[in-house]
PDB file of C-alpha atoms and ligand atoms in Angstrom:
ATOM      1  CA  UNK A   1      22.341 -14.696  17.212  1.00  0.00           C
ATOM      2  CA  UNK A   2      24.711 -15.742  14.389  1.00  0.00           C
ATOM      3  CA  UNK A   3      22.029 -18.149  12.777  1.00  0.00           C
ATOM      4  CA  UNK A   4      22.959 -18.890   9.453  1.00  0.00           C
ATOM      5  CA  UNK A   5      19.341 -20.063   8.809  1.00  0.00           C
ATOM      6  CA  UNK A   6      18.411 -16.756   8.499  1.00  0.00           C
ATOM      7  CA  UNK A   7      19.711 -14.946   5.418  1.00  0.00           C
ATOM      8  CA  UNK A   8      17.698 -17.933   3.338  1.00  0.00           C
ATOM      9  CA  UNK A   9      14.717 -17.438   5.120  1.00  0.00           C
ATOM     10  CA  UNK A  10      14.708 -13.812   4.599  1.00  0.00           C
ATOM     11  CA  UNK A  11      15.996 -14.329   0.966  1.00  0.00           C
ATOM     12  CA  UNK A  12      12.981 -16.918   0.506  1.00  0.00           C
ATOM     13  CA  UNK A  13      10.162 -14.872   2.282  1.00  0.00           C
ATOM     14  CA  UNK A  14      10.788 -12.203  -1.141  1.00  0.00           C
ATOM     15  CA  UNK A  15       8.764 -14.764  -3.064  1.00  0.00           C
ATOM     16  CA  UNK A  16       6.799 -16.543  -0.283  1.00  0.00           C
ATOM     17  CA  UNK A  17       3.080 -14.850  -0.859  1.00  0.00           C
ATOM     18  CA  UNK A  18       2.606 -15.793   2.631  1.00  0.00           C
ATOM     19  CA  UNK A  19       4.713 -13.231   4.410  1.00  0.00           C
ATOM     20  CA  UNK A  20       5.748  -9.644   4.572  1.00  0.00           C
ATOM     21  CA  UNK A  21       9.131  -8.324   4.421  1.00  0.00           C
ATOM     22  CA  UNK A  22       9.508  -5.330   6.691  1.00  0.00           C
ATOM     23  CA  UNK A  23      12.724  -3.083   5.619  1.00  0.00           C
ATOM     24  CA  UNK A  24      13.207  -0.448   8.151  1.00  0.00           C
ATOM     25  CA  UNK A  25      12.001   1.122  11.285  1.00  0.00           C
ATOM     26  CA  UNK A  26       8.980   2.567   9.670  1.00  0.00           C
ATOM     27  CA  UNK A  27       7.140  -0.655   8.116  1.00  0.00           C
ATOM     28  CA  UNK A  28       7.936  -2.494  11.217  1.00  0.00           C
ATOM     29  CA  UNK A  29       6.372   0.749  13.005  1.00  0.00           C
ATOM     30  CA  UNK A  30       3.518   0.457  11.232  1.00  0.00           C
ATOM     31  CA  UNK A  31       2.973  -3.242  11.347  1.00  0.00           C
ATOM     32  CA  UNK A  32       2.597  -3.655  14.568  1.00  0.00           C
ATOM     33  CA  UNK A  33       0.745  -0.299  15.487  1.00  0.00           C
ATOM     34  CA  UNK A  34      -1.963  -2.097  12.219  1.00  0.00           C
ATOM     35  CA  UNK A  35      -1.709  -5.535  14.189  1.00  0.00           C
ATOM     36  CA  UNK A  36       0.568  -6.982  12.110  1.00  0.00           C
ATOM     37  CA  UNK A  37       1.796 -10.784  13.045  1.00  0.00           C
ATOM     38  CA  UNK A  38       5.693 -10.341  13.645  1.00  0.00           C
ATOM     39  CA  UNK A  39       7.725 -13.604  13.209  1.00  0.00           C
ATOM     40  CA  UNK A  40      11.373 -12.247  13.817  1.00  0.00           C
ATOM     41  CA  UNK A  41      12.791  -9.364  13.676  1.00  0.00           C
ATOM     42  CA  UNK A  42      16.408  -8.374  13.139  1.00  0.00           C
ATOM     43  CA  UNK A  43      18.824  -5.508  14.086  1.00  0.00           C
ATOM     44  CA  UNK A  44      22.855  -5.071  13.751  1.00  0.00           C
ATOM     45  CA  UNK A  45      23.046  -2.399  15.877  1.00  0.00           C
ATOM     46  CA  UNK A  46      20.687  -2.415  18.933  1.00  0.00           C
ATOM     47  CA  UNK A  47      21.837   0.686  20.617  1.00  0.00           C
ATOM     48  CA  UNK A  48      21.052   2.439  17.448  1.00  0.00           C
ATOM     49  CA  UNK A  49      17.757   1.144  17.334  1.00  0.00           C
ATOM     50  CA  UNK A  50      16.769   1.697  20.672  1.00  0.00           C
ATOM     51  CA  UNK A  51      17.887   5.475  19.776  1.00  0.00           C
ATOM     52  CA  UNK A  52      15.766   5.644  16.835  1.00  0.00           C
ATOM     53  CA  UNK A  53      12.768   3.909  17.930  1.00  0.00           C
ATOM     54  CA  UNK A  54      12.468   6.084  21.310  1.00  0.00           C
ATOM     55  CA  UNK A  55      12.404   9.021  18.864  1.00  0.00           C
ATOM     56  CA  UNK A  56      10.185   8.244  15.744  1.00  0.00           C
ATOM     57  CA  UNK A  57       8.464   5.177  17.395  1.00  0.00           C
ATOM     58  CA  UNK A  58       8.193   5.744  21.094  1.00  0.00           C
ATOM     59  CA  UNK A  59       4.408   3.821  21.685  1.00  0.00           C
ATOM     60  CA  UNK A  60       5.807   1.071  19.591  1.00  0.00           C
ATOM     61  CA  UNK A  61       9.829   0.918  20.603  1.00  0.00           C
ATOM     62  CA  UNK A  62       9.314  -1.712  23.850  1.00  0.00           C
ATOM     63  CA  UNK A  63       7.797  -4.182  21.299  1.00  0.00           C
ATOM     64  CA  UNK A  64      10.636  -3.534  18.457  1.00  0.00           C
ATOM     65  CA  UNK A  65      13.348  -3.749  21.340  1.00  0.00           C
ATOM     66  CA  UNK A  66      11.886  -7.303  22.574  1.00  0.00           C
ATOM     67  CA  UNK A  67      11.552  -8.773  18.960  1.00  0.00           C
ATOM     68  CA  UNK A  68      14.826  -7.850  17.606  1.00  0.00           C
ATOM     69  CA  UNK A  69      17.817 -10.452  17.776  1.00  0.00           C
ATOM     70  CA  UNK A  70      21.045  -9.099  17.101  1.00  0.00           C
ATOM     71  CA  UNK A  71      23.094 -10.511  14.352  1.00  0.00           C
ATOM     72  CA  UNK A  72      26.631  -9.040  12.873  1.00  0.00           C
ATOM     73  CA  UNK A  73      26.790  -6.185  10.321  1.00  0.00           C
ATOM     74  CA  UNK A  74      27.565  -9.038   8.058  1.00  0.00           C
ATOM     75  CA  UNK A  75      24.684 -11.184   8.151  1.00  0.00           C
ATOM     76  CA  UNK A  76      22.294  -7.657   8.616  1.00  0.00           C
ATOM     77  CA  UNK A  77      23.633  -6.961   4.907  1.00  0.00           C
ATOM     78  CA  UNK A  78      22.593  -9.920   3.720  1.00  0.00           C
ATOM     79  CA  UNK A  79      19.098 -10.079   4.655  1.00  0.00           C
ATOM     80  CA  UNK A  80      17.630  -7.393   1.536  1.00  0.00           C
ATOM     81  CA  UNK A  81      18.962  -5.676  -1.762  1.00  0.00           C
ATOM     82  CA  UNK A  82      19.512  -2.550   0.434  1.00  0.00           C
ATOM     83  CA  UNK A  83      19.714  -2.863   4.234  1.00  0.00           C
ATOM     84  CA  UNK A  84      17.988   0.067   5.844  1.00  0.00           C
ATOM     85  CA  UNK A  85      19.732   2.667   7.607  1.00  0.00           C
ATOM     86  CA  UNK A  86      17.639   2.209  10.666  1.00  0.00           C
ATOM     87  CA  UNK A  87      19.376  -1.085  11.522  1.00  0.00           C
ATOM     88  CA  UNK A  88      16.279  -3.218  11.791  1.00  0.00           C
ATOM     89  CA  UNK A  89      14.474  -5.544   9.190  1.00  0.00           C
ATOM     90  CA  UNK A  90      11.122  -8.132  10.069  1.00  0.00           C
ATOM     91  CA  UNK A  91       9.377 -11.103   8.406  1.00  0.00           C
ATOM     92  CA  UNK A  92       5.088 -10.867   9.545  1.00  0.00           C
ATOM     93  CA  UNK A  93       2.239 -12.837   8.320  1.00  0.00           C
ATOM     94  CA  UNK A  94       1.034 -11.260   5.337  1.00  0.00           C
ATOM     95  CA  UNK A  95      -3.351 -10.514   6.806  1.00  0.00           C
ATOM     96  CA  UNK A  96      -5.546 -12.811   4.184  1.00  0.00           C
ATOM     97  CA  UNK A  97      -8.725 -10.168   2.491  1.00  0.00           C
ATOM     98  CA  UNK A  98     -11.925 -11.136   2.293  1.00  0.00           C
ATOM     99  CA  UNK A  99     -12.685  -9.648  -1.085  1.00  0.00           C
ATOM    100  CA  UNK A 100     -16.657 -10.081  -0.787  1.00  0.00           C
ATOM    101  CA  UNK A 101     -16.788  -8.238   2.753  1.00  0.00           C
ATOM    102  CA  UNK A 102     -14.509  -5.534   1.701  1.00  0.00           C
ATOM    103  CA  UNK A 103     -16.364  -4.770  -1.571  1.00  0.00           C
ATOM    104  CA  UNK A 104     -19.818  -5.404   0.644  1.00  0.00           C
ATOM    105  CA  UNK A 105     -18.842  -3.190   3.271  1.00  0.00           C
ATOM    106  CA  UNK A 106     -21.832  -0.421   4.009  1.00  0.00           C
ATOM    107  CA  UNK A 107     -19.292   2.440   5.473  1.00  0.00           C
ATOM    108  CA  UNK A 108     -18.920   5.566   3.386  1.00  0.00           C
ATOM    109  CA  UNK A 109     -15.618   4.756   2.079  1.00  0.00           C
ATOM    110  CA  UNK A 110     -14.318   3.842  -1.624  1.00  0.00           C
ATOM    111  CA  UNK A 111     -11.946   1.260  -2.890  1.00  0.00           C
ATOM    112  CA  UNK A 112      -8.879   2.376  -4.472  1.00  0.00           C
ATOM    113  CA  UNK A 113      -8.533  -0.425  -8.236  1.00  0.00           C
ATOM    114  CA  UNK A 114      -4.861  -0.169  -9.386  1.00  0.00           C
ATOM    115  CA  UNK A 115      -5.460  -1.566 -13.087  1.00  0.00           C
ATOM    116  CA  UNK A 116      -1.969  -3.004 -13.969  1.00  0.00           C
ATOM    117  CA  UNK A 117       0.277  -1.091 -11.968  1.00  0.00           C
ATOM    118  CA  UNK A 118       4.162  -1.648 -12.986  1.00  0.00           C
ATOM    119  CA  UNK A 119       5.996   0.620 -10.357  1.00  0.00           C
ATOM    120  CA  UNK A 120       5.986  -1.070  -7.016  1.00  0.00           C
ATOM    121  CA  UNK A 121       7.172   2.173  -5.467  1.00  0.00           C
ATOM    122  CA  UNK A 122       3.707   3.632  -6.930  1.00  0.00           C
ATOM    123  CA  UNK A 123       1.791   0.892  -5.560  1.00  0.00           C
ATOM    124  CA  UNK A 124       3.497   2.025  -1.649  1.00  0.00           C
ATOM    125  CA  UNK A 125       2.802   5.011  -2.276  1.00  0.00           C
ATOM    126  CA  UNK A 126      -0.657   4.288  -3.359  1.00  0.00           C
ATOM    127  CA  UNK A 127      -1.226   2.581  -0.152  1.00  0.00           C
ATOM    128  CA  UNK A 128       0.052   4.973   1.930  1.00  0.00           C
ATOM    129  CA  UNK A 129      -1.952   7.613   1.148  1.00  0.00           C
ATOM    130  CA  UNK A 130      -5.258   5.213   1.058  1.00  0.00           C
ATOM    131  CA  UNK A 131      -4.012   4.263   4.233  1.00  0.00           C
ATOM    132  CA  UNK A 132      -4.214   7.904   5.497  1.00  0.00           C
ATOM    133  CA  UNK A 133      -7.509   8.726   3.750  1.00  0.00           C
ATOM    134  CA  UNK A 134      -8.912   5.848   5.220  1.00  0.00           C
ATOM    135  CA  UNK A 135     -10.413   4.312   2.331  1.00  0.00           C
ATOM    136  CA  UNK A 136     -11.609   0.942   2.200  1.00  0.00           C
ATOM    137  CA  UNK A 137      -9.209  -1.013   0.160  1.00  0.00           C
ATOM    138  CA  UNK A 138      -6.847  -1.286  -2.601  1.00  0.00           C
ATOM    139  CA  UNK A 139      -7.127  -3.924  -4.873  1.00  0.00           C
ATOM    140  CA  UNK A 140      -4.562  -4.391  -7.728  1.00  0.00           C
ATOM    141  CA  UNK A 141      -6.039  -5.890 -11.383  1.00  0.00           C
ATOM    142  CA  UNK A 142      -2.984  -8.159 -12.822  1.00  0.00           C
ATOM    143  CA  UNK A 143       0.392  -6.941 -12.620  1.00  0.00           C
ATOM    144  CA  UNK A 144       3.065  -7.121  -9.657  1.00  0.00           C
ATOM    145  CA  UNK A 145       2.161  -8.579  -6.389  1.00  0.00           C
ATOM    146  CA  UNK A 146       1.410  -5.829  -4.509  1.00  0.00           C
ATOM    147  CA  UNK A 147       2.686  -6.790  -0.979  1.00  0.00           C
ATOM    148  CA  UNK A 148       5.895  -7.460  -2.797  1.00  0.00           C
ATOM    149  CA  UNK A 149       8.815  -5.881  -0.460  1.00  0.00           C
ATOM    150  CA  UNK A 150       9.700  -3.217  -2.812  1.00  0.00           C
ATOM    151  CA  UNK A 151       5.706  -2.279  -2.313  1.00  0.00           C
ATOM    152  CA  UNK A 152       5.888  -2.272   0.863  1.00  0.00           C
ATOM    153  CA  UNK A 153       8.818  -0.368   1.128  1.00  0.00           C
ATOM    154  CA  UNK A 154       7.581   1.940  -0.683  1.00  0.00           C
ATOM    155  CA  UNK A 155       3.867   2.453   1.538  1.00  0.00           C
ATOM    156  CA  UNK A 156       5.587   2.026   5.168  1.00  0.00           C
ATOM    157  CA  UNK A 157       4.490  -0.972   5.993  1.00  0.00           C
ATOM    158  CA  UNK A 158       0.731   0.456   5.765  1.00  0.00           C
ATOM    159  CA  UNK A 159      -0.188  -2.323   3.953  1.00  0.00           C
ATOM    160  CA  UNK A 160      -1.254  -3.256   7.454  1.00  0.00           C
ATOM    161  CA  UNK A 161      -3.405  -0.485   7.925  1.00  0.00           C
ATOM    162  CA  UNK A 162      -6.139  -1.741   5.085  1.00  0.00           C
ATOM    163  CA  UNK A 163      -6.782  -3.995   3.148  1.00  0.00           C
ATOM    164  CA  UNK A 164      -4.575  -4.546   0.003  1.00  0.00           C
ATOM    165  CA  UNK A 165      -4.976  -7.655  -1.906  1.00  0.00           C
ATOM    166  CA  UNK A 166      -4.897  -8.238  -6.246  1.00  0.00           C
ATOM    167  CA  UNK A 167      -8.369  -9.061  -7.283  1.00  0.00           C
ATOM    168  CA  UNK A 168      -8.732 -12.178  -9.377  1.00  0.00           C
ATOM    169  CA  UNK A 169     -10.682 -10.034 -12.117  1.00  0.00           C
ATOM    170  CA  UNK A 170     -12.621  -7.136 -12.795  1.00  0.00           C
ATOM    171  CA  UNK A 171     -15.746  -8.984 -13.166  1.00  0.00           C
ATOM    172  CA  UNK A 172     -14.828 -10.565  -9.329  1.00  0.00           C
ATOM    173  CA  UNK A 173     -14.954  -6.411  -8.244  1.00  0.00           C
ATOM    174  CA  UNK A 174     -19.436  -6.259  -9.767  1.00  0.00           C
ATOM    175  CA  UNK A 175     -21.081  -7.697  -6.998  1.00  0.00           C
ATOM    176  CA  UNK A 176     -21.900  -5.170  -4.446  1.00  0.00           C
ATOM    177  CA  UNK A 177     -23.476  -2.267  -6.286  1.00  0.00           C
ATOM    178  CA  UNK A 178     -20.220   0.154  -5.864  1.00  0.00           C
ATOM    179  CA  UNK A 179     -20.302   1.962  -8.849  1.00  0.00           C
ATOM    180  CA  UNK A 180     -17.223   1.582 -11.043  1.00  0.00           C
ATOM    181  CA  UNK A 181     -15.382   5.215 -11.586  1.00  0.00           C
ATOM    182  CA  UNK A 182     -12.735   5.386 -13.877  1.00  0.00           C
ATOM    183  CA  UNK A 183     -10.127   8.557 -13.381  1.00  0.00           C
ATOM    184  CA  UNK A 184      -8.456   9.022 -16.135  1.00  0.00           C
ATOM    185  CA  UNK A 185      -7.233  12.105 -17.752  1.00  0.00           C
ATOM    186  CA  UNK A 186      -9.936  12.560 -21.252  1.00  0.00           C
ATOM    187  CA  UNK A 187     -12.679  12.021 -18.424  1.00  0.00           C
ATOM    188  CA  UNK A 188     -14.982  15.241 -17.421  1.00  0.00           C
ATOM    189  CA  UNK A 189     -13.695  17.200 -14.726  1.00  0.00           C
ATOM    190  CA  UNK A 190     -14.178  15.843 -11.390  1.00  0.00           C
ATOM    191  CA  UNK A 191     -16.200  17.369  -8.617  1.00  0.00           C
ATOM    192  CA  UNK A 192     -15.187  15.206  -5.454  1.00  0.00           C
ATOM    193  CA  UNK A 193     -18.975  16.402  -3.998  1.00  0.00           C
ATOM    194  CA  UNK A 194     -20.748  14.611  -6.342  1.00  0.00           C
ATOM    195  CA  UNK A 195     -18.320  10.934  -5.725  1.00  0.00           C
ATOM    196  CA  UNK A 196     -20.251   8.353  -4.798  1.00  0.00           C
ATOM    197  CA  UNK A 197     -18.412   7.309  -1.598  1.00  0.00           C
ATOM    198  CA  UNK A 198     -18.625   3.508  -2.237  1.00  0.00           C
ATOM    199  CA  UNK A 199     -17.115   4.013  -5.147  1.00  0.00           C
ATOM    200  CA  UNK A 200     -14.557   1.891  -7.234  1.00  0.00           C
ATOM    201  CA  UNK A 201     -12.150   4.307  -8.178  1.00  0.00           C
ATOM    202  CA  UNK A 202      -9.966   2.928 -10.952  1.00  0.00           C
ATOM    203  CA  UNK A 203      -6.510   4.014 -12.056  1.00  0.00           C
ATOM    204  CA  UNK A 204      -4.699   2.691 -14.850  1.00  0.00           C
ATOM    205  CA  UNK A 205      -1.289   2.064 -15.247  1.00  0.00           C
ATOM    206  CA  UNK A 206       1.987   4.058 -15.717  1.00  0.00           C
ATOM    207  CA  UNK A 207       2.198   3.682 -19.231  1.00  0.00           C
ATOM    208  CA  UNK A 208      -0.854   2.140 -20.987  1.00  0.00           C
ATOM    209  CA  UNK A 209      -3.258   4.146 -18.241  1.00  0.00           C
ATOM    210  CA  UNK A 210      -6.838   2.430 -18.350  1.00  0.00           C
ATOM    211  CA  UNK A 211      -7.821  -0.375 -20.442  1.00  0.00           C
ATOM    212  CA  UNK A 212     -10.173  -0.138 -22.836  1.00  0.00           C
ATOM    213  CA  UNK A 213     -12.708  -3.101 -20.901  1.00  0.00           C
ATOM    214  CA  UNK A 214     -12.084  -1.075 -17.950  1.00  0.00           C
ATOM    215  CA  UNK A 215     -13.489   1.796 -19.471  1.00  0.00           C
ATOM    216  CA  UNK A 216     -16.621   0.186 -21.086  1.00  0.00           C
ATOM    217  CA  UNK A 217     -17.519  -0.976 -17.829  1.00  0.00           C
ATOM    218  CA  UNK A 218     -17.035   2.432 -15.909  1.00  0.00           C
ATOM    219  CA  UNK A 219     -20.350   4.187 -14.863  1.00  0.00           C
ATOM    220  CA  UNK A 220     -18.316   7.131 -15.400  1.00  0.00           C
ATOM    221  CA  UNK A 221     -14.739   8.684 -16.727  1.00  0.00           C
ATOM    222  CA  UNK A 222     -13.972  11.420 -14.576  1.00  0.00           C
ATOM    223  CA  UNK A 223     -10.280  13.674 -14.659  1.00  0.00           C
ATOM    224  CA  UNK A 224      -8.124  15.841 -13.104  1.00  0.00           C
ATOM    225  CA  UNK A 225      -7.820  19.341 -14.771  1.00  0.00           C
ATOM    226  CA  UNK A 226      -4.092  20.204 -15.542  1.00  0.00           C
ATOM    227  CA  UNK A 227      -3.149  22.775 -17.224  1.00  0.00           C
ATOM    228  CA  UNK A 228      -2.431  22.818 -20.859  1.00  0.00           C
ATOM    229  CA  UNK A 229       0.491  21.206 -22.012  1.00  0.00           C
ATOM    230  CA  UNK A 230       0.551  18.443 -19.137  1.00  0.00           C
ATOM    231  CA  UNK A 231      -0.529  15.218 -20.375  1.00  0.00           C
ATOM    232  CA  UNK A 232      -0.810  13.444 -17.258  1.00  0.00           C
ATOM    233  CA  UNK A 233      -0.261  12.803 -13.369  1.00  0.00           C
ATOM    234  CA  UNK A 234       2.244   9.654 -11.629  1.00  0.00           C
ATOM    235  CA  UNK A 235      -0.469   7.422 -10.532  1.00  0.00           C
ATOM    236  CA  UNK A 236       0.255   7.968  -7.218  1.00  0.00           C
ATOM    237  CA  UNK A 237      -0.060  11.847  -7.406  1.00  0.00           C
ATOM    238  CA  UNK A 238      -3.489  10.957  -9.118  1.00  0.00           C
ATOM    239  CA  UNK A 239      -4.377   9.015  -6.257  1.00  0.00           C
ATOM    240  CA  UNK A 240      -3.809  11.357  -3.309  1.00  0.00           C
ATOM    241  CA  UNK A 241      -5.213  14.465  -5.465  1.00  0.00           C
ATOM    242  CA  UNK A 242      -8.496  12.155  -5.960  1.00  0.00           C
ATOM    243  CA  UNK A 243      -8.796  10.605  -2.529  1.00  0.00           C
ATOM    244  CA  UNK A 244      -8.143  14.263  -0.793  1.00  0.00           C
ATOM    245  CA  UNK A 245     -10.426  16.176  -2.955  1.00  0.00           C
ATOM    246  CA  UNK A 246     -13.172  13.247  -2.144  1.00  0.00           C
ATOM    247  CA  UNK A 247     -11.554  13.634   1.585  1.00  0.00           C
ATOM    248  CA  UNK A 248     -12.227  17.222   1.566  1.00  0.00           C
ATOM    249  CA  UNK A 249     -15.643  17.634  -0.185  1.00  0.00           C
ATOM    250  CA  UNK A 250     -17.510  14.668   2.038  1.00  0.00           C
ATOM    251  CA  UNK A 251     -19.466  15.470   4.595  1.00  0.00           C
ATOM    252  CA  UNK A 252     -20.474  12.314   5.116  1.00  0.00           C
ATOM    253  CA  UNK A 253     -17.211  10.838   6.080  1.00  0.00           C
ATOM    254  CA  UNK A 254     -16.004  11.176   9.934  1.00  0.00           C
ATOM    255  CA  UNK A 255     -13.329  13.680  10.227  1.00  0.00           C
ATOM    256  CA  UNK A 256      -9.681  12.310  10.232  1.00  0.00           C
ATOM    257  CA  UNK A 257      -7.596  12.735  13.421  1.00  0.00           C
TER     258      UNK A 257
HETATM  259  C1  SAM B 301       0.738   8.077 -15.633  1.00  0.00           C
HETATM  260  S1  SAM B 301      -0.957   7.964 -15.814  1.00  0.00           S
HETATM  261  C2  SAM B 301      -1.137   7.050 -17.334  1.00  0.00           C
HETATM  262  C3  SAM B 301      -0.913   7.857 -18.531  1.00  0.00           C
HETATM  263  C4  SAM B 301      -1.442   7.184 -19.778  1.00  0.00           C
HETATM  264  N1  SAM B 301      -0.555   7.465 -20.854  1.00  0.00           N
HETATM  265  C5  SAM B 301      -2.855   7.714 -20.065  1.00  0.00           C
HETATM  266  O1  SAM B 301      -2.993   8.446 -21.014  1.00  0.00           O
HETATM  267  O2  SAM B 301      -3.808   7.386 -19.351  1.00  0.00           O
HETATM  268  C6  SAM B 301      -1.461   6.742 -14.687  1.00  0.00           C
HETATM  269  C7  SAM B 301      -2.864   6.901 -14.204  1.00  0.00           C
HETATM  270  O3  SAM B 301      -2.950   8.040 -13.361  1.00  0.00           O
HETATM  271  C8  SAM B 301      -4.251   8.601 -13.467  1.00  0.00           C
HETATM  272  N2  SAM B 301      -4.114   9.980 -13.948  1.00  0.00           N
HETATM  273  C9  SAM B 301      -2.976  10.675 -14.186  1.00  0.00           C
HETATM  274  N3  SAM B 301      -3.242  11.940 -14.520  1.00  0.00           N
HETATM  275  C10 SAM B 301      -4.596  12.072 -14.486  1.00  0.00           C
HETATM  276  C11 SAM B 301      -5.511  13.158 -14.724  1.00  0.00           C
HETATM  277  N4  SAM B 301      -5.102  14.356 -15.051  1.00  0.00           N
HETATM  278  N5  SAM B 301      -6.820  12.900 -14.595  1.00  0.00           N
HETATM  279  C12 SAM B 301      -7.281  11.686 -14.236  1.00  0.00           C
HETATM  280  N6  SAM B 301      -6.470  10.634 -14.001  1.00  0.00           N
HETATM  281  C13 SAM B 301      -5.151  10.819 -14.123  1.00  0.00           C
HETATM  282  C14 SAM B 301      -5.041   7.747 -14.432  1.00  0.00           C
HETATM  283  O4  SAM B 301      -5.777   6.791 -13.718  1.00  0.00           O
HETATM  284  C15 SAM B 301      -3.924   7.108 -15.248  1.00  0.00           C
HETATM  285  O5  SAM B 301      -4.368   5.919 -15.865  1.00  0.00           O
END
């Protein structure tokens, strides 16, 4: 297909907070293994494709094969900042969140709160690994968008996985009795055992960490312990250490495959 309709739309689905950009085998892996609502996909090199997606994608490649439409090494360049080097690039419906019925939901499970995050490769990453603890949720407090495409480069294309939405406030996140944790590093030590599992565990951002209102409202501060000298964690490091040790420590929680 040599549709020149198609480097605006992809341009124009960047800032359209209706849709998903998918950059690379991987995201469009794991859209459609999370359900994810594919409108087109694109490849400039199908053989390659077929190749790659028999080997890291083989439950998923018949679907990738059948969505793609081939377009010139040209056009393929056009379609994102930096065309991925597994030939293939998507557009899905972006799933809407039901704030309320995530935050009511009864399952052992907490919510990851990214307060202000400004590293969209963070916020992937963030996802990815809620994704694989199976957590409930991330929500993002102000900040980037956090399906933007550089987000969702950065988690896979997990986004699917979960649900990830930016909550309209934090007084929006009080309404079903999940306590509000704060991590940040002058909390008390953590013990993961003693995590409530409906938690709200909140992160703050790269450089300011929590806000102040965010930590008035906390039930409780807890930390990390590093050693001496350290003075803190990336956020996303802080998340996977957090989520695991809760991971690890539950009994409560069904184990993960
Ligand atoms: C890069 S840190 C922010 C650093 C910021 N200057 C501060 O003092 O909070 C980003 C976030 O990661 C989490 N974090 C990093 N290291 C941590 C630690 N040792 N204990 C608890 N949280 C930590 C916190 O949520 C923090 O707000």
């Amino acid at each position: 297909v040599q549709d020149g309709s198609l480097i605006p739309r992809f341009l124009g689905a960047r800032r359209d907070r209706s849709l998903a950009v998918l950059e690379g085998l991987h995201a469009l892996k794991h859209a459609l293994r999370f359900g994810a609502r594919v409108q087109v996909a694109v490849t400039d090199d199908r053989a390659e494709l077929a190749r790659l997606a028999g080997r890291l994608s083989p439950d998923v490649a018949e679907r990738v094969l059948a969505l793609a439409c081939d377009v010139d090494p040209e056009t393929f360049g056009a379609l994102a900042p930096y065309p991925p080097s597994t030939h293939v690039v998507a557009l899905a419906e972006r799933p809407s969140v039901d704030l309320l019925a995530l935050l009511s939901a009864s399952e052992p499970a907490p919510v990851v709160l990214l307060e202000d995050p400004r590293d969209l490769g963070n916020v992937g990453a963030c996802v990815r690994v809620a994704a694989a603890a199976d957590v409930a949720g991330v929500l993002t407090l102000a900040g980037h968008d956090p399906w933007h495409p550089d987000a969702l480069r950065g988690s896979a294309g997990l986004h699917f996985a979960l649900p990830v939405a930016h909550a309209p406030s934090l007084a929006a996140l009080a309404v079903a009795d999940r306590p509000l944790v704060a991590v940040d590093p002058a909390g008390q030590p953590i013990d993961p055992s003693e995590l409530d599992p409906r938690a709200v565990l909140a992160f703050g951002g790269e450089r300011r960490g929590l806000s102040r209102e965010l930590l008035a409202r906390a039930e409780r501060r807890v930390s990390i312990p590093m050693r001496a000298g350290v003075s803190s964690l990336n956020l996303a490091t802080s998340v996977a250490a957090v989520l695991y040790a809760w991971r690890l420590a539950a009994r409560s929680v069904s184990p993960l495959a």
